[in-house]
Coordinates of C-alpha atoms and ligand atoms in Angstrom, one line a residue:
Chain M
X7 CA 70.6 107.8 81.5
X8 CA 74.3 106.8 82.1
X9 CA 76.5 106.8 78.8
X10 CA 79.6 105.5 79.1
X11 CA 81.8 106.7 75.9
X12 CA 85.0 105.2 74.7
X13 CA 86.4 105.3 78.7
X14 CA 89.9 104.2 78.8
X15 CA 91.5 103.9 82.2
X16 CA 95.6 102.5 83.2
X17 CA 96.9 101.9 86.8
X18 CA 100.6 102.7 85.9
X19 CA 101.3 100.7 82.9
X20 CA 98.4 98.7 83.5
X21 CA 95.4 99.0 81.2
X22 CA 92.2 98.3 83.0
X23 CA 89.5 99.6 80.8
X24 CA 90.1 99.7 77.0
X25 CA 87.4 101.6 75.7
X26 CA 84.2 101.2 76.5
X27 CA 81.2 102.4 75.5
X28 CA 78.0 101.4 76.9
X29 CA 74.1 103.3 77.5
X30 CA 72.1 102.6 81.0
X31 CA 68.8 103.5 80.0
X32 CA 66.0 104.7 83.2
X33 CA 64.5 101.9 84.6
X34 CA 66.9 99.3 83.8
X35 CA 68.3 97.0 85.0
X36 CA 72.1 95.8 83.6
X37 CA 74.5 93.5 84.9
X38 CA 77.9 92.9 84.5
X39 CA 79.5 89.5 84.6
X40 CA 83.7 88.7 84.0
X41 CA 86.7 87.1 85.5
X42 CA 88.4 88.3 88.5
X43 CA 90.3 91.6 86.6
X44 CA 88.0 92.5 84.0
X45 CA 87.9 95.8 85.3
X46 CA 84.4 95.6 86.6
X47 CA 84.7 97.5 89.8
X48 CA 87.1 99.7 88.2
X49 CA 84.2 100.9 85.7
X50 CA 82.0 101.3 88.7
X51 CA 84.0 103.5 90.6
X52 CA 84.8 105.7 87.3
X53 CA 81.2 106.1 87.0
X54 CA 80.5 107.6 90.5
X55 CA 83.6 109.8 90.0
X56 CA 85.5 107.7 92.7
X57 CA 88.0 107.1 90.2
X58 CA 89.2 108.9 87.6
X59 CA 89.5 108.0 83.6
X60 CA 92.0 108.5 81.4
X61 CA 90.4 108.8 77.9
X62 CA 86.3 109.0 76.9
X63 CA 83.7 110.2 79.1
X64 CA 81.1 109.2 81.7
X65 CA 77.8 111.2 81.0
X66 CA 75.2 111.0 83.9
X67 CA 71.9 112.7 83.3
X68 CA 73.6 115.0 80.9
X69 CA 76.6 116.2 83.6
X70 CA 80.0 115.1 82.5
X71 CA 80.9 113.2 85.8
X72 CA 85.0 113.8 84.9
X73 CA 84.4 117.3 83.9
X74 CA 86.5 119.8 86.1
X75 CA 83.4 122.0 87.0
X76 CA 81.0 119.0 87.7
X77 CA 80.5 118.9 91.7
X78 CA 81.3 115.4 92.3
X79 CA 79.5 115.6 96.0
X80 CA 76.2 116.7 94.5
X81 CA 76.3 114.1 91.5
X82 CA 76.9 111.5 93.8
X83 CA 73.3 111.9 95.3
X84 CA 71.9 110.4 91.8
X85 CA 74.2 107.7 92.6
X86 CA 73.8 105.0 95.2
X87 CA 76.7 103.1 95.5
X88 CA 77.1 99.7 97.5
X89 CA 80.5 97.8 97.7
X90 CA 80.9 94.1 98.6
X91 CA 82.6 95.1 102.1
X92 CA 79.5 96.1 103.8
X93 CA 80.9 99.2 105.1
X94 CA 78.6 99.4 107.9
X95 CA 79.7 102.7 110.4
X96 CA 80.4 101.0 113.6
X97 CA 80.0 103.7 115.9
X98 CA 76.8 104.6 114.9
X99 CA 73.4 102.4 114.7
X100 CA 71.3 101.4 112.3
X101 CA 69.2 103.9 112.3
X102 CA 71.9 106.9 112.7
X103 CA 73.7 105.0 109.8
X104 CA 71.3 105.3 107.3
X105 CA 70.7 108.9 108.8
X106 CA 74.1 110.6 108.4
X107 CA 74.2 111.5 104.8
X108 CA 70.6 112.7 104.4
X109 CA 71.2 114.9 107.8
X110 CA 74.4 116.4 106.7
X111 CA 75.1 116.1 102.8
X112 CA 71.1 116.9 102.1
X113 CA 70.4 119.0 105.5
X114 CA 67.5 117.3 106.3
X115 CA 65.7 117.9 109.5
X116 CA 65.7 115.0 112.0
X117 CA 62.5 114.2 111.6
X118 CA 62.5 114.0 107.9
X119 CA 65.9 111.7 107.6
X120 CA 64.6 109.6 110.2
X121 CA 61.2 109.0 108.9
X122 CA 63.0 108.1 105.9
X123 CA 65.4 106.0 107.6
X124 CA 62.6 104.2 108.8
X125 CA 60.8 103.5 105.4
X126 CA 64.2 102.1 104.0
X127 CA 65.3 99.9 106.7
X128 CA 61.7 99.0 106.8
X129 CA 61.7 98.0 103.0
X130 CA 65.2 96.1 103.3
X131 CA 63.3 93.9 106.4
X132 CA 65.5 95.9 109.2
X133 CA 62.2 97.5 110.5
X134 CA 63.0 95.6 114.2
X135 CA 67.0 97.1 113.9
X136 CA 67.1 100.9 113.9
X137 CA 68.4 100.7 117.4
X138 CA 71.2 97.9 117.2
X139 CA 74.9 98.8 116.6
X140 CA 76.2 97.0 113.1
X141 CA 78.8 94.8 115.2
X142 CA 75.4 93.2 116.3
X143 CA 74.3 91.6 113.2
X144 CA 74.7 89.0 110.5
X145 CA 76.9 90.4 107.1
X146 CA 73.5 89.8 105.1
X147 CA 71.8 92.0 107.7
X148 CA 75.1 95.0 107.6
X149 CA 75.0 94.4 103.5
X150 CA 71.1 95.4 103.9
X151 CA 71.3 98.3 105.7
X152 CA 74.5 99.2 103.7
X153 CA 71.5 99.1 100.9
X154 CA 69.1 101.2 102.9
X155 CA 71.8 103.6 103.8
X156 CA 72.3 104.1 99.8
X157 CA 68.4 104.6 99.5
X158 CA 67.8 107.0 102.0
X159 CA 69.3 109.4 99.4
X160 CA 66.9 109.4 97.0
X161 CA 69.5 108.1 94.3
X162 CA 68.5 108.1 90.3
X163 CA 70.8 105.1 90.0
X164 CA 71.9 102.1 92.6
X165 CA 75.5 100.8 91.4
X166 CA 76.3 97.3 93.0
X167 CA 79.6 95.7 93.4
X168 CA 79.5 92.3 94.0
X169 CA 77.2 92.9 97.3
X170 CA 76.8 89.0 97.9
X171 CA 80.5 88.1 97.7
X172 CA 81.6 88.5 100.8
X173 CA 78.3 86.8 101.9
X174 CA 78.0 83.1 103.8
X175 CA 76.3 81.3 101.5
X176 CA 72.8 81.1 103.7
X177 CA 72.8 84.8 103.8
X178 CA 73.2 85.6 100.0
X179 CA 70.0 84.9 99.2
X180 CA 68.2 88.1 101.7
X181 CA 70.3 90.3 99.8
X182 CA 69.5 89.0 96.2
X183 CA 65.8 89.0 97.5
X184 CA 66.7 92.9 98.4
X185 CA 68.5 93.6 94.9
X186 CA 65.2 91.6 92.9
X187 CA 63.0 94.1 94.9
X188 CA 64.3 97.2 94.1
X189 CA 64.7 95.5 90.5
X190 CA 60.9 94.9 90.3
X191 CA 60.2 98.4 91.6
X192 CA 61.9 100.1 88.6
X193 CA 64.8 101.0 90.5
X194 CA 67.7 102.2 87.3
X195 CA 70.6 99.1 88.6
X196 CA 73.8 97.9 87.3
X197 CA 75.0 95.1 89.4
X198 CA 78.4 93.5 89.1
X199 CA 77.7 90.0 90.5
X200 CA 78.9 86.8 90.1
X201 CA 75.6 85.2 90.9
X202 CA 74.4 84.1 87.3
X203 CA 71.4 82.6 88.2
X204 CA 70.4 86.1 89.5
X205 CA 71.8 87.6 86.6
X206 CA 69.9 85.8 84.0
X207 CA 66.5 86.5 86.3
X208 CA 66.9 90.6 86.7
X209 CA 68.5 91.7 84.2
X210 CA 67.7 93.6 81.2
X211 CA 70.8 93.0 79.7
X212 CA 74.2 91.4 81.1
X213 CA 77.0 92.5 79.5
X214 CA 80.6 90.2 79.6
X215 CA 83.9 92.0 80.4
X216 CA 87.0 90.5 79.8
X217 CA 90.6 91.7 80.1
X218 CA 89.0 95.5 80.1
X219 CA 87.0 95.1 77.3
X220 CA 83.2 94.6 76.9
X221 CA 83.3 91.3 74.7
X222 CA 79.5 91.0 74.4
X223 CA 76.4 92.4 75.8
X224 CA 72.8 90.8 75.3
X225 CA 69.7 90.1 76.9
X226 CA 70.0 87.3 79.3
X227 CA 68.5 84.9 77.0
X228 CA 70.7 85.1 74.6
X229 CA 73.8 85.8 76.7
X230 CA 73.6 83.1 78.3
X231 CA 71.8 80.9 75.5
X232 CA 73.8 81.5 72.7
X233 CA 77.1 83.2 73.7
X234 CA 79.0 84.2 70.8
X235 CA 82.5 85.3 72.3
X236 CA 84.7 82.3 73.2
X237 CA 86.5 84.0 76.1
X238 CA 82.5 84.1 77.7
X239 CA 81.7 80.5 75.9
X240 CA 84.8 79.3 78.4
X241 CA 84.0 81.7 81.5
X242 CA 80.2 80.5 81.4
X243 CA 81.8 76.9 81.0
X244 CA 84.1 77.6 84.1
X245 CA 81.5 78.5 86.3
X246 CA 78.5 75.7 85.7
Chain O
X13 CA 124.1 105.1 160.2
X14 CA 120.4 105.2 160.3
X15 CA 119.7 108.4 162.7
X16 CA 116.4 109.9 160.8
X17 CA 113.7 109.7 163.2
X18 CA 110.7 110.3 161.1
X19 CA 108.4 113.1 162.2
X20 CA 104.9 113.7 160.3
X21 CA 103.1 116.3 162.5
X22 CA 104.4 119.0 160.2
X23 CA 103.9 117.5 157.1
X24 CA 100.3 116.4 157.5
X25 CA 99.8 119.8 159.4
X26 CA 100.9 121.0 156.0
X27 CA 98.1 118.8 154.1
X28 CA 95.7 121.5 153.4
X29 CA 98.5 123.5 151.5
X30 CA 99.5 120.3 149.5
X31 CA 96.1 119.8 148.6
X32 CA 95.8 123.7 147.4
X33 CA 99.0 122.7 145.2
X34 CA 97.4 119.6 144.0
X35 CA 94.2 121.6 142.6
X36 CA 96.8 123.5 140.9
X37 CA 98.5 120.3 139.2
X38 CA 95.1 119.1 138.1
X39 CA 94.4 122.3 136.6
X40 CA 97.7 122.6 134.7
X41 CA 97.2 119.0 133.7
X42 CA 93.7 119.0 132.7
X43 CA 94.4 122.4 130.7
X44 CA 97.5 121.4 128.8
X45 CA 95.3 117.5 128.2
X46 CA 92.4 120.2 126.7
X47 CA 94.9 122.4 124.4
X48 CA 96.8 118.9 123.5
X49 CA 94.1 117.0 122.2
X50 CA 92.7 120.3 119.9
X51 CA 96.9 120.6 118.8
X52 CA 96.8 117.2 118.1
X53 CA 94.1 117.2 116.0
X54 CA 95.3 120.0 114.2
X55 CA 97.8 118.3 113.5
X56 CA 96.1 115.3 112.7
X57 CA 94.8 117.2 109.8
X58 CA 97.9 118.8 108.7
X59 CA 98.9 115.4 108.2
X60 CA 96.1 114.2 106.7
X61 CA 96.1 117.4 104.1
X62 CA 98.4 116.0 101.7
X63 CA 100.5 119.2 101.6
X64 CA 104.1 118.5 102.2
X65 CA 104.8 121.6 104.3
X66 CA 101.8 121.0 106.9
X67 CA 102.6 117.4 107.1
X68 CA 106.0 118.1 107.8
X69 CA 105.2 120.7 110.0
X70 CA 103.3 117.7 111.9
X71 CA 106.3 115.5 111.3
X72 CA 108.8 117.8 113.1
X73 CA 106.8 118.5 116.4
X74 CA 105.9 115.0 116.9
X75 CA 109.3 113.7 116.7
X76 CA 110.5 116.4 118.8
X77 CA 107.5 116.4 121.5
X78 CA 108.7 112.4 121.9
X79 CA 112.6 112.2 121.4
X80 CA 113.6 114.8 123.7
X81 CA 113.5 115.5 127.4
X82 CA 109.7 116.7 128.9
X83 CA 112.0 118.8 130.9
X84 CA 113.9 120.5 128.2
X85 CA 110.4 120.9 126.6
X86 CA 109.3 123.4 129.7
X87 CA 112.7 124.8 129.9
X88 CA 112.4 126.2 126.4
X89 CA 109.1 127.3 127.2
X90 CA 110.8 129.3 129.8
X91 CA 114.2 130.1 129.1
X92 CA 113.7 128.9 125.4
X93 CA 111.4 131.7 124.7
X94 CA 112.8 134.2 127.2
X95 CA 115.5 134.6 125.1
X96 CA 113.9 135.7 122.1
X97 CA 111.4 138.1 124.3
X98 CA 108.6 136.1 124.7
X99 CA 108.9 136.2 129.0
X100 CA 106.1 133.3 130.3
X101 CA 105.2 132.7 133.4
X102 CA 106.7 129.7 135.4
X103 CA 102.6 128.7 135.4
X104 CA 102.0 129.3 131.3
X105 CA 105.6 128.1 130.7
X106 CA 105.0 124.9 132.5
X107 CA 101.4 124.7 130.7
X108 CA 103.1 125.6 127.0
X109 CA 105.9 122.5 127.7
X110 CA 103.5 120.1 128.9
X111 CA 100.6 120.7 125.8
X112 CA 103.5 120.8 123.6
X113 CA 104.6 117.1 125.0
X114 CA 101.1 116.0 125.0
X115 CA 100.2 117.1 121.5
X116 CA 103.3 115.2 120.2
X117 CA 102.1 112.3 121.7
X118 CA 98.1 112.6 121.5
X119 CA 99.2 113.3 117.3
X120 CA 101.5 110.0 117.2
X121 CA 98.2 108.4 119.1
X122 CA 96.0 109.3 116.8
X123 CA 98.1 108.1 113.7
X124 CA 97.9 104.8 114.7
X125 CA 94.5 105.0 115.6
X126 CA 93.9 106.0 111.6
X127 CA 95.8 102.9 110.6
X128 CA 93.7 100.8 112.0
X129 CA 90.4 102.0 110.2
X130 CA 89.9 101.0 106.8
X131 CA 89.9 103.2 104.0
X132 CA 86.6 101.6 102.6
X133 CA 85.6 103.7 105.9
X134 CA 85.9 107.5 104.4
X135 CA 85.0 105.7 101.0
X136 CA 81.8 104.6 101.6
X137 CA 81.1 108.1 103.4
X138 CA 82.2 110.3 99.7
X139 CA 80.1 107.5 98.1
X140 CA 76.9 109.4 99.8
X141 CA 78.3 113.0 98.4
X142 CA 80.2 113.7 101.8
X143 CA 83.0 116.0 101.0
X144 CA 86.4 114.4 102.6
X145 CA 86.1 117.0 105.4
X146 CA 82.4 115.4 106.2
X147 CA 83.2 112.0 106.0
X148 CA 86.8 112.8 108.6
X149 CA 84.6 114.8 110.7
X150 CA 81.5 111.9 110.9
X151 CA 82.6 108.8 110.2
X152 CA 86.9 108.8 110.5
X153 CA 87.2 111.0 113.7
X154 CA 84.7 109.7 115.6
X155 CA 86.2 106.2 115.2
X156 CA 90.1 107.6 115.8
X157 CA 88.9 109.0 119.2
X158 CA 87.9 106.0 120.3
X159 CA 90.5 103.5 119.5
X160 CA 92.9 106.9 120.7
X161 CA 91.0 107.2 124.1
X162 CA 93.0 104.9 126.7
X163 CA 96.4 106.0 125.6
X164 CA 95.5 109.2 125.7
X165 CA 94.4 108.3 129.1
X166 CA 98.0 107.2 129.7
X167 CA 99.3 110.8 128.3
X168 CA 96.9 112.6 131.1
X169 CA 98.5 110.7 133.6
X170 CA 102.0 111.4 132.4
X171 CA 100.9 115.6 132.2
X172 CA 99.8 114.9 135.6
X173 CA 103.0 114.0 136.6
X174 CA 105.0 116.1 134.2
X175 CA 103.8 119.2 136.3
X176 CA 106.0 118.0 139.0
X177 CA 109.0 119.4 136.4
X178 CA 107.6 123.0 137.0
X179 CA 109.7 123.4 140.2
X180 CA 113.2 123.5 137.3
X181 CA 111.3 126.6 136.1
X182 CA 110.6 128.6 139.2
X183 CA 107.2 127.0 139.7
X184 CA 106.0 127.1 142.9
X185 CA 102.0 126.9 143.6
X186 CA 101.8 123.1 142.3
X187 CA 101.9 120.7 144.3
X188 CA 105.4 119.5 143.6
X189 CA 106.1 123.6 144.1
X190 CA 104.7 123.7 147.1
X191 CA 106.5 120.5 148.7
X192 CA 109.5 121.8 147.4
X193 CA 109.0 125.1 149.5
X194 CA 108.1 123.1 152.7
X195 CA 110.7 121.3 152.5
X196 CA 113.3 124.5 152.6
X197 CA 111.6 125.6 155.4
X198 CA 111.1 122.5 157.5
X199 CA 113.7 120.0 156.3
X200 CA 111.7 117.1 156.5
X201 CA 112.3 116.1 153.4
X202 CA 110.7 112.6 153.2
X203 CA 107.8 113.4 155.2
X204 CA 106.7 115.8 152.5
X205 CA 107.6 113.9 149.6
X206 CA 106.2 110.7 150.8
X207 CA 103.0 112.6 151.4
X208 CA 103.1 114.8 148.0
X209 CA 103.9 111.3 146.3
X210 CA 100.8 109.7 147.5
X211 CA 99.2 112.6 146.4
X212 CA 99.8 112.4 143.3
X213 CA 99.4 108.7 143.1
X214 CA 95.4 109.2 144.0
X215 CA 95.4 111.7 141.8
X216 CA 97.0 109.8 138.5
X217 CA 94.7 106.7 139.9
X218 CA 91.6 108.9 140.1
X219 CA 92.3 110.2 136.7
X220 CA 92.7 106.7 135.0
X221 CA 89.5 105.2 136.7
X222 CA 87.3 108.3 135.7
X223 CA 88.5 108.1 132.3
X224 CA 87.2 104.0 132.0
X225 CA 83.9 104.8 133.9
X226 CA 83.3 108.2 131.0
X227 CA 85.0 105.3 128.1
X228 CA 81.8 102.5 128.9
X229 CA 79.2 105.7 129.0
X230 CA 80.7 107.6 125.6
X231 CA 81.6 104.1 123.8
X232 CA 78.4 102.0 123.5
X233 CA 79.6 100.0 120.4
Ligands
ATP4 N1 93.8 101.5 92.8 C1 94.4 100.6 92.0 N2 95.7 100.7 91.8 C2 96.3 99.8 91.0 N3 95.7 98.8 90.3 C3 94.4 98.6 90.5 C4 93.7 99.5 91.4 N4 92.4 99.1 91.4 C5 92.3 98.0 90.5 N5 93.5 97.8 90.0 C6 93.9 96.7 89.1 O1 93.0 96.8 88.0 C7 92.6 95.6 87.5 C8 91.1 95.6 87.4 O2 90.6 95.6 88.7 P1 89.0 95.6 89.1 O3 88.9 95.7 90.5 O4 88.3 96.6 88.3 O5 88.6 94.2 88.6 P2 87.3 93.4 88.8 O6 86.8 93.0 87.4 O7 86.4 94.1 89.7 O8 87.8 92.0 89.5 P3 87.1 91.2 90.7 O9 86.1 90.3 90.1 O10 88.3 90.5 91.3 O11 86.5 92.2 91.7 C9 93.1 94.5 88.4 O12 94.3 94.0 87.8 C10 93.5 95.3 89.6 O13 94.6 94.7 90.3
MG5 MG1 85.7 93.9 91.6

């Protein structure tokens, strides 16, 4: 369980999140919709410890991720993490990609990460690519591995930031076919996307951000059925 | 006006000696390119440690490795030294100034080598629970090396030549020692230096191709 509690977060003067309070329960699956500034990455990267917050806490599991004696390395295991730049290693292939954290940061055996390696990439449809260097494939294909990679770690939760965004539009639908997977198979997701169809498909509930607040959150139907707030009434409008 | 009448016998007579002196230049190149690169990297890290005394400490022997003469370099290394009781050899002396040189410029190499990998880089590797000291040592470093590797190639060619400055120091089993001893003996200056010259031309040439033949086999990406 993820409970987010009255977080407050500035850059300088700048407010960014202004208190929010919000409960990711095991198994499902949330995402997060707002305009360009909402503070939606921002809330990501505070939850994985990336960041740090200002007021509130971040509770993961029942460790305090901001605490001073919480081991940030070892609570970010629990938490996959994928950005929208696919941050593919380009010295390193596919396979050794998805290898490196379980080898080093777990101190797995060989064997072990790579048979692992194998299942992921397998699952993510880059069975035929453990041996290719990043620079040799399509952003869909780097943003998949970039998914794998994130697996292979065994994580509690998968945090997605806009993974399609950076996409060509004939290659954001392999990754949303990735994301609906992991959905189906109970994977614990919050996904900051911009793809409402997909929103309104996997999620549990979507919750709207706007200006660093959390102006509503609701199951899809009703988010996007009957929005109440006017800022998401217009933002919905906006993007149809 | 022009009475030099050029006489080689001696000087190619001479060739095996060179080429004993050249052996030593490679060593006192390749050394000081060895102790450079793990300075360098030390220094890297200074740098890169956010504290303001080991970043300045970084700061200060870059810009005095590469605003001030290689030759005063070795001379302090020598004389430099000598004075406050540290006696070197003309051999470690010459090896001391050249790594120092070499680190000052392997350091500066390396800098813009980070520059030009992204931060989302290390980010994505502390994402995975790599500590920052992980995700330098697997995913930045690895990286830096690479984009560093040909002009560092151009630095081991400079400490290749750089050796030749040993001679100011007393230096005198390199190759540009060696020449220079010749020479006192024979006075056939040209001959010797012409041949010492192409010397060290193979050598800087053989240097620079074995460094792009080991770049294709290390750098597959
Ligand atoms: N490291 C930072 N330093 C200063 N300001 C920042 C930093 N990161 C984010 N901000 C600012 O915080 C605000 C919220 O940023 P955030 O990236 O969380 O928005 P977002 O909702 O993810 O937007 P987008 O849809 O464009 O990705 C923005 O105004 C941004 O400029
Ligand atoms: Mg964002």
């Amino acid at each position: 369980m993820i409970e987010i509690e009255n977080v407050r977060k500035s850059f300088g003067s700048l407010e960014v999140l202004k208190g929010i309070n919000l409960t990711v329960q095991k198994g499902e699956v949330l995402t997060i919709i707002g305009g360009s500034g909402s503070g939606k990455s921002t809330l990501l990267t505070c939850i994985n410890g990336l960041e740090t917050i200002d007021a509130g806490r971040i509770v993961v599991d029942g460790t305090d991720v901001h605490a001073k004696a919480t081991d940030l390395n070892k609570l970010r295991r629990k938490l996959g993490i994928v950005f929208q730049q696919f941050n593919a290693f380009p010295h390193l292939t596919v396979l050794e990609n998805v290898m490196l954290a379980p080898r080093k940061v777990l101190g797995q055996s060989k064997a072990e990460a790579e048979a692992m390696a194998v299942k992921q990439l397998t699952h993510v449809g880059l069975g035929d690519k453990l041996k290719v260097y990043p620079n040799r494939m399509s952003g869909g294909q780097q943003q998949r591995m970039a998914i794998a990679r994130a697996l292979a770690m065994s994580p509690a939760y998968m945090l997605f930031d806009e993974v399609t965004s950076a996409l060509d539009p004939q290659l954001v639908g392999e990754v949303l076919d990735t994301l609906r997977m992991l959905a189906s198979e109970g994977m614990t997701m919050i996904c900051v996307t911009h793809e409402m169809k997909f929103a309104r498909e996997v999620s549990d509930r979507v919750a709207f951000f706007h200006k660093g607040v959390m102006a509503e959150i609701a199951p899809p139907e009703t988010l996007f059925g009957a929005p109440k707030d006017p800022e998401l009434q217009n933002f919905l409008a906006a993007t149809h | 006006m022009f009475n030099y009448t050029f006489h080689w016998n001696q000087a190619l007579k001479a060739l095996p000696q060179l080429l004993d002196g050249a052996l030593v230049t490679l060593q006192i190149a390749l050394l000081s390119m060895v102790i450079g690169l793990a300075v360098a990297m030390a220094l890297t890290l200074f740098r890169l440690s956010g504290n303001r005394i080991l970043s300045g400490f970084t700061t200060a022997w870059v810009e005095i490795a590469r605003n001030t003469p290689a030759l005063f370099q070795i001379y302090m290394a020598h004389f430099g030294l000598g004075s406050f009781g540290i006696h070197l050899s003309p051999y470690t002396a010459l090896l001391v100034g050249i790594a120092f040189n070499n680190a000052g410029y392997l350091a500066e190499n390396f800098r813009g080598a980070l520059k030009a990998i992204p931060e989302t880089q290390a980010r994505a590797g502390r994402s995975l629970g790599m500590t920052p000291l992980m995700a330098f040592r697997y995913i930045v470093m690895p990286q830096m090396l690479r984009i560093a590797f040909l002009p560092a190639t151009n630095q081991a060619v400079w400490a290749i030549l750089m050796t030749s400055l040993g001679v100011t120091v007393g230096m005198n089993t390199d190759l540009a020692g060696v020449t220079q001893a010749l020479n006192a003996v024979s006075f056939r200056t040209f001959e010797f230096f012409a041949l010492a010259a192409v010397i060290y031309y193979l050598i800087a040439k053989a240097v620079t191709l074995a460094a792009r033949l080991a770049a294709t086999r290390m750098f597959r990406y």
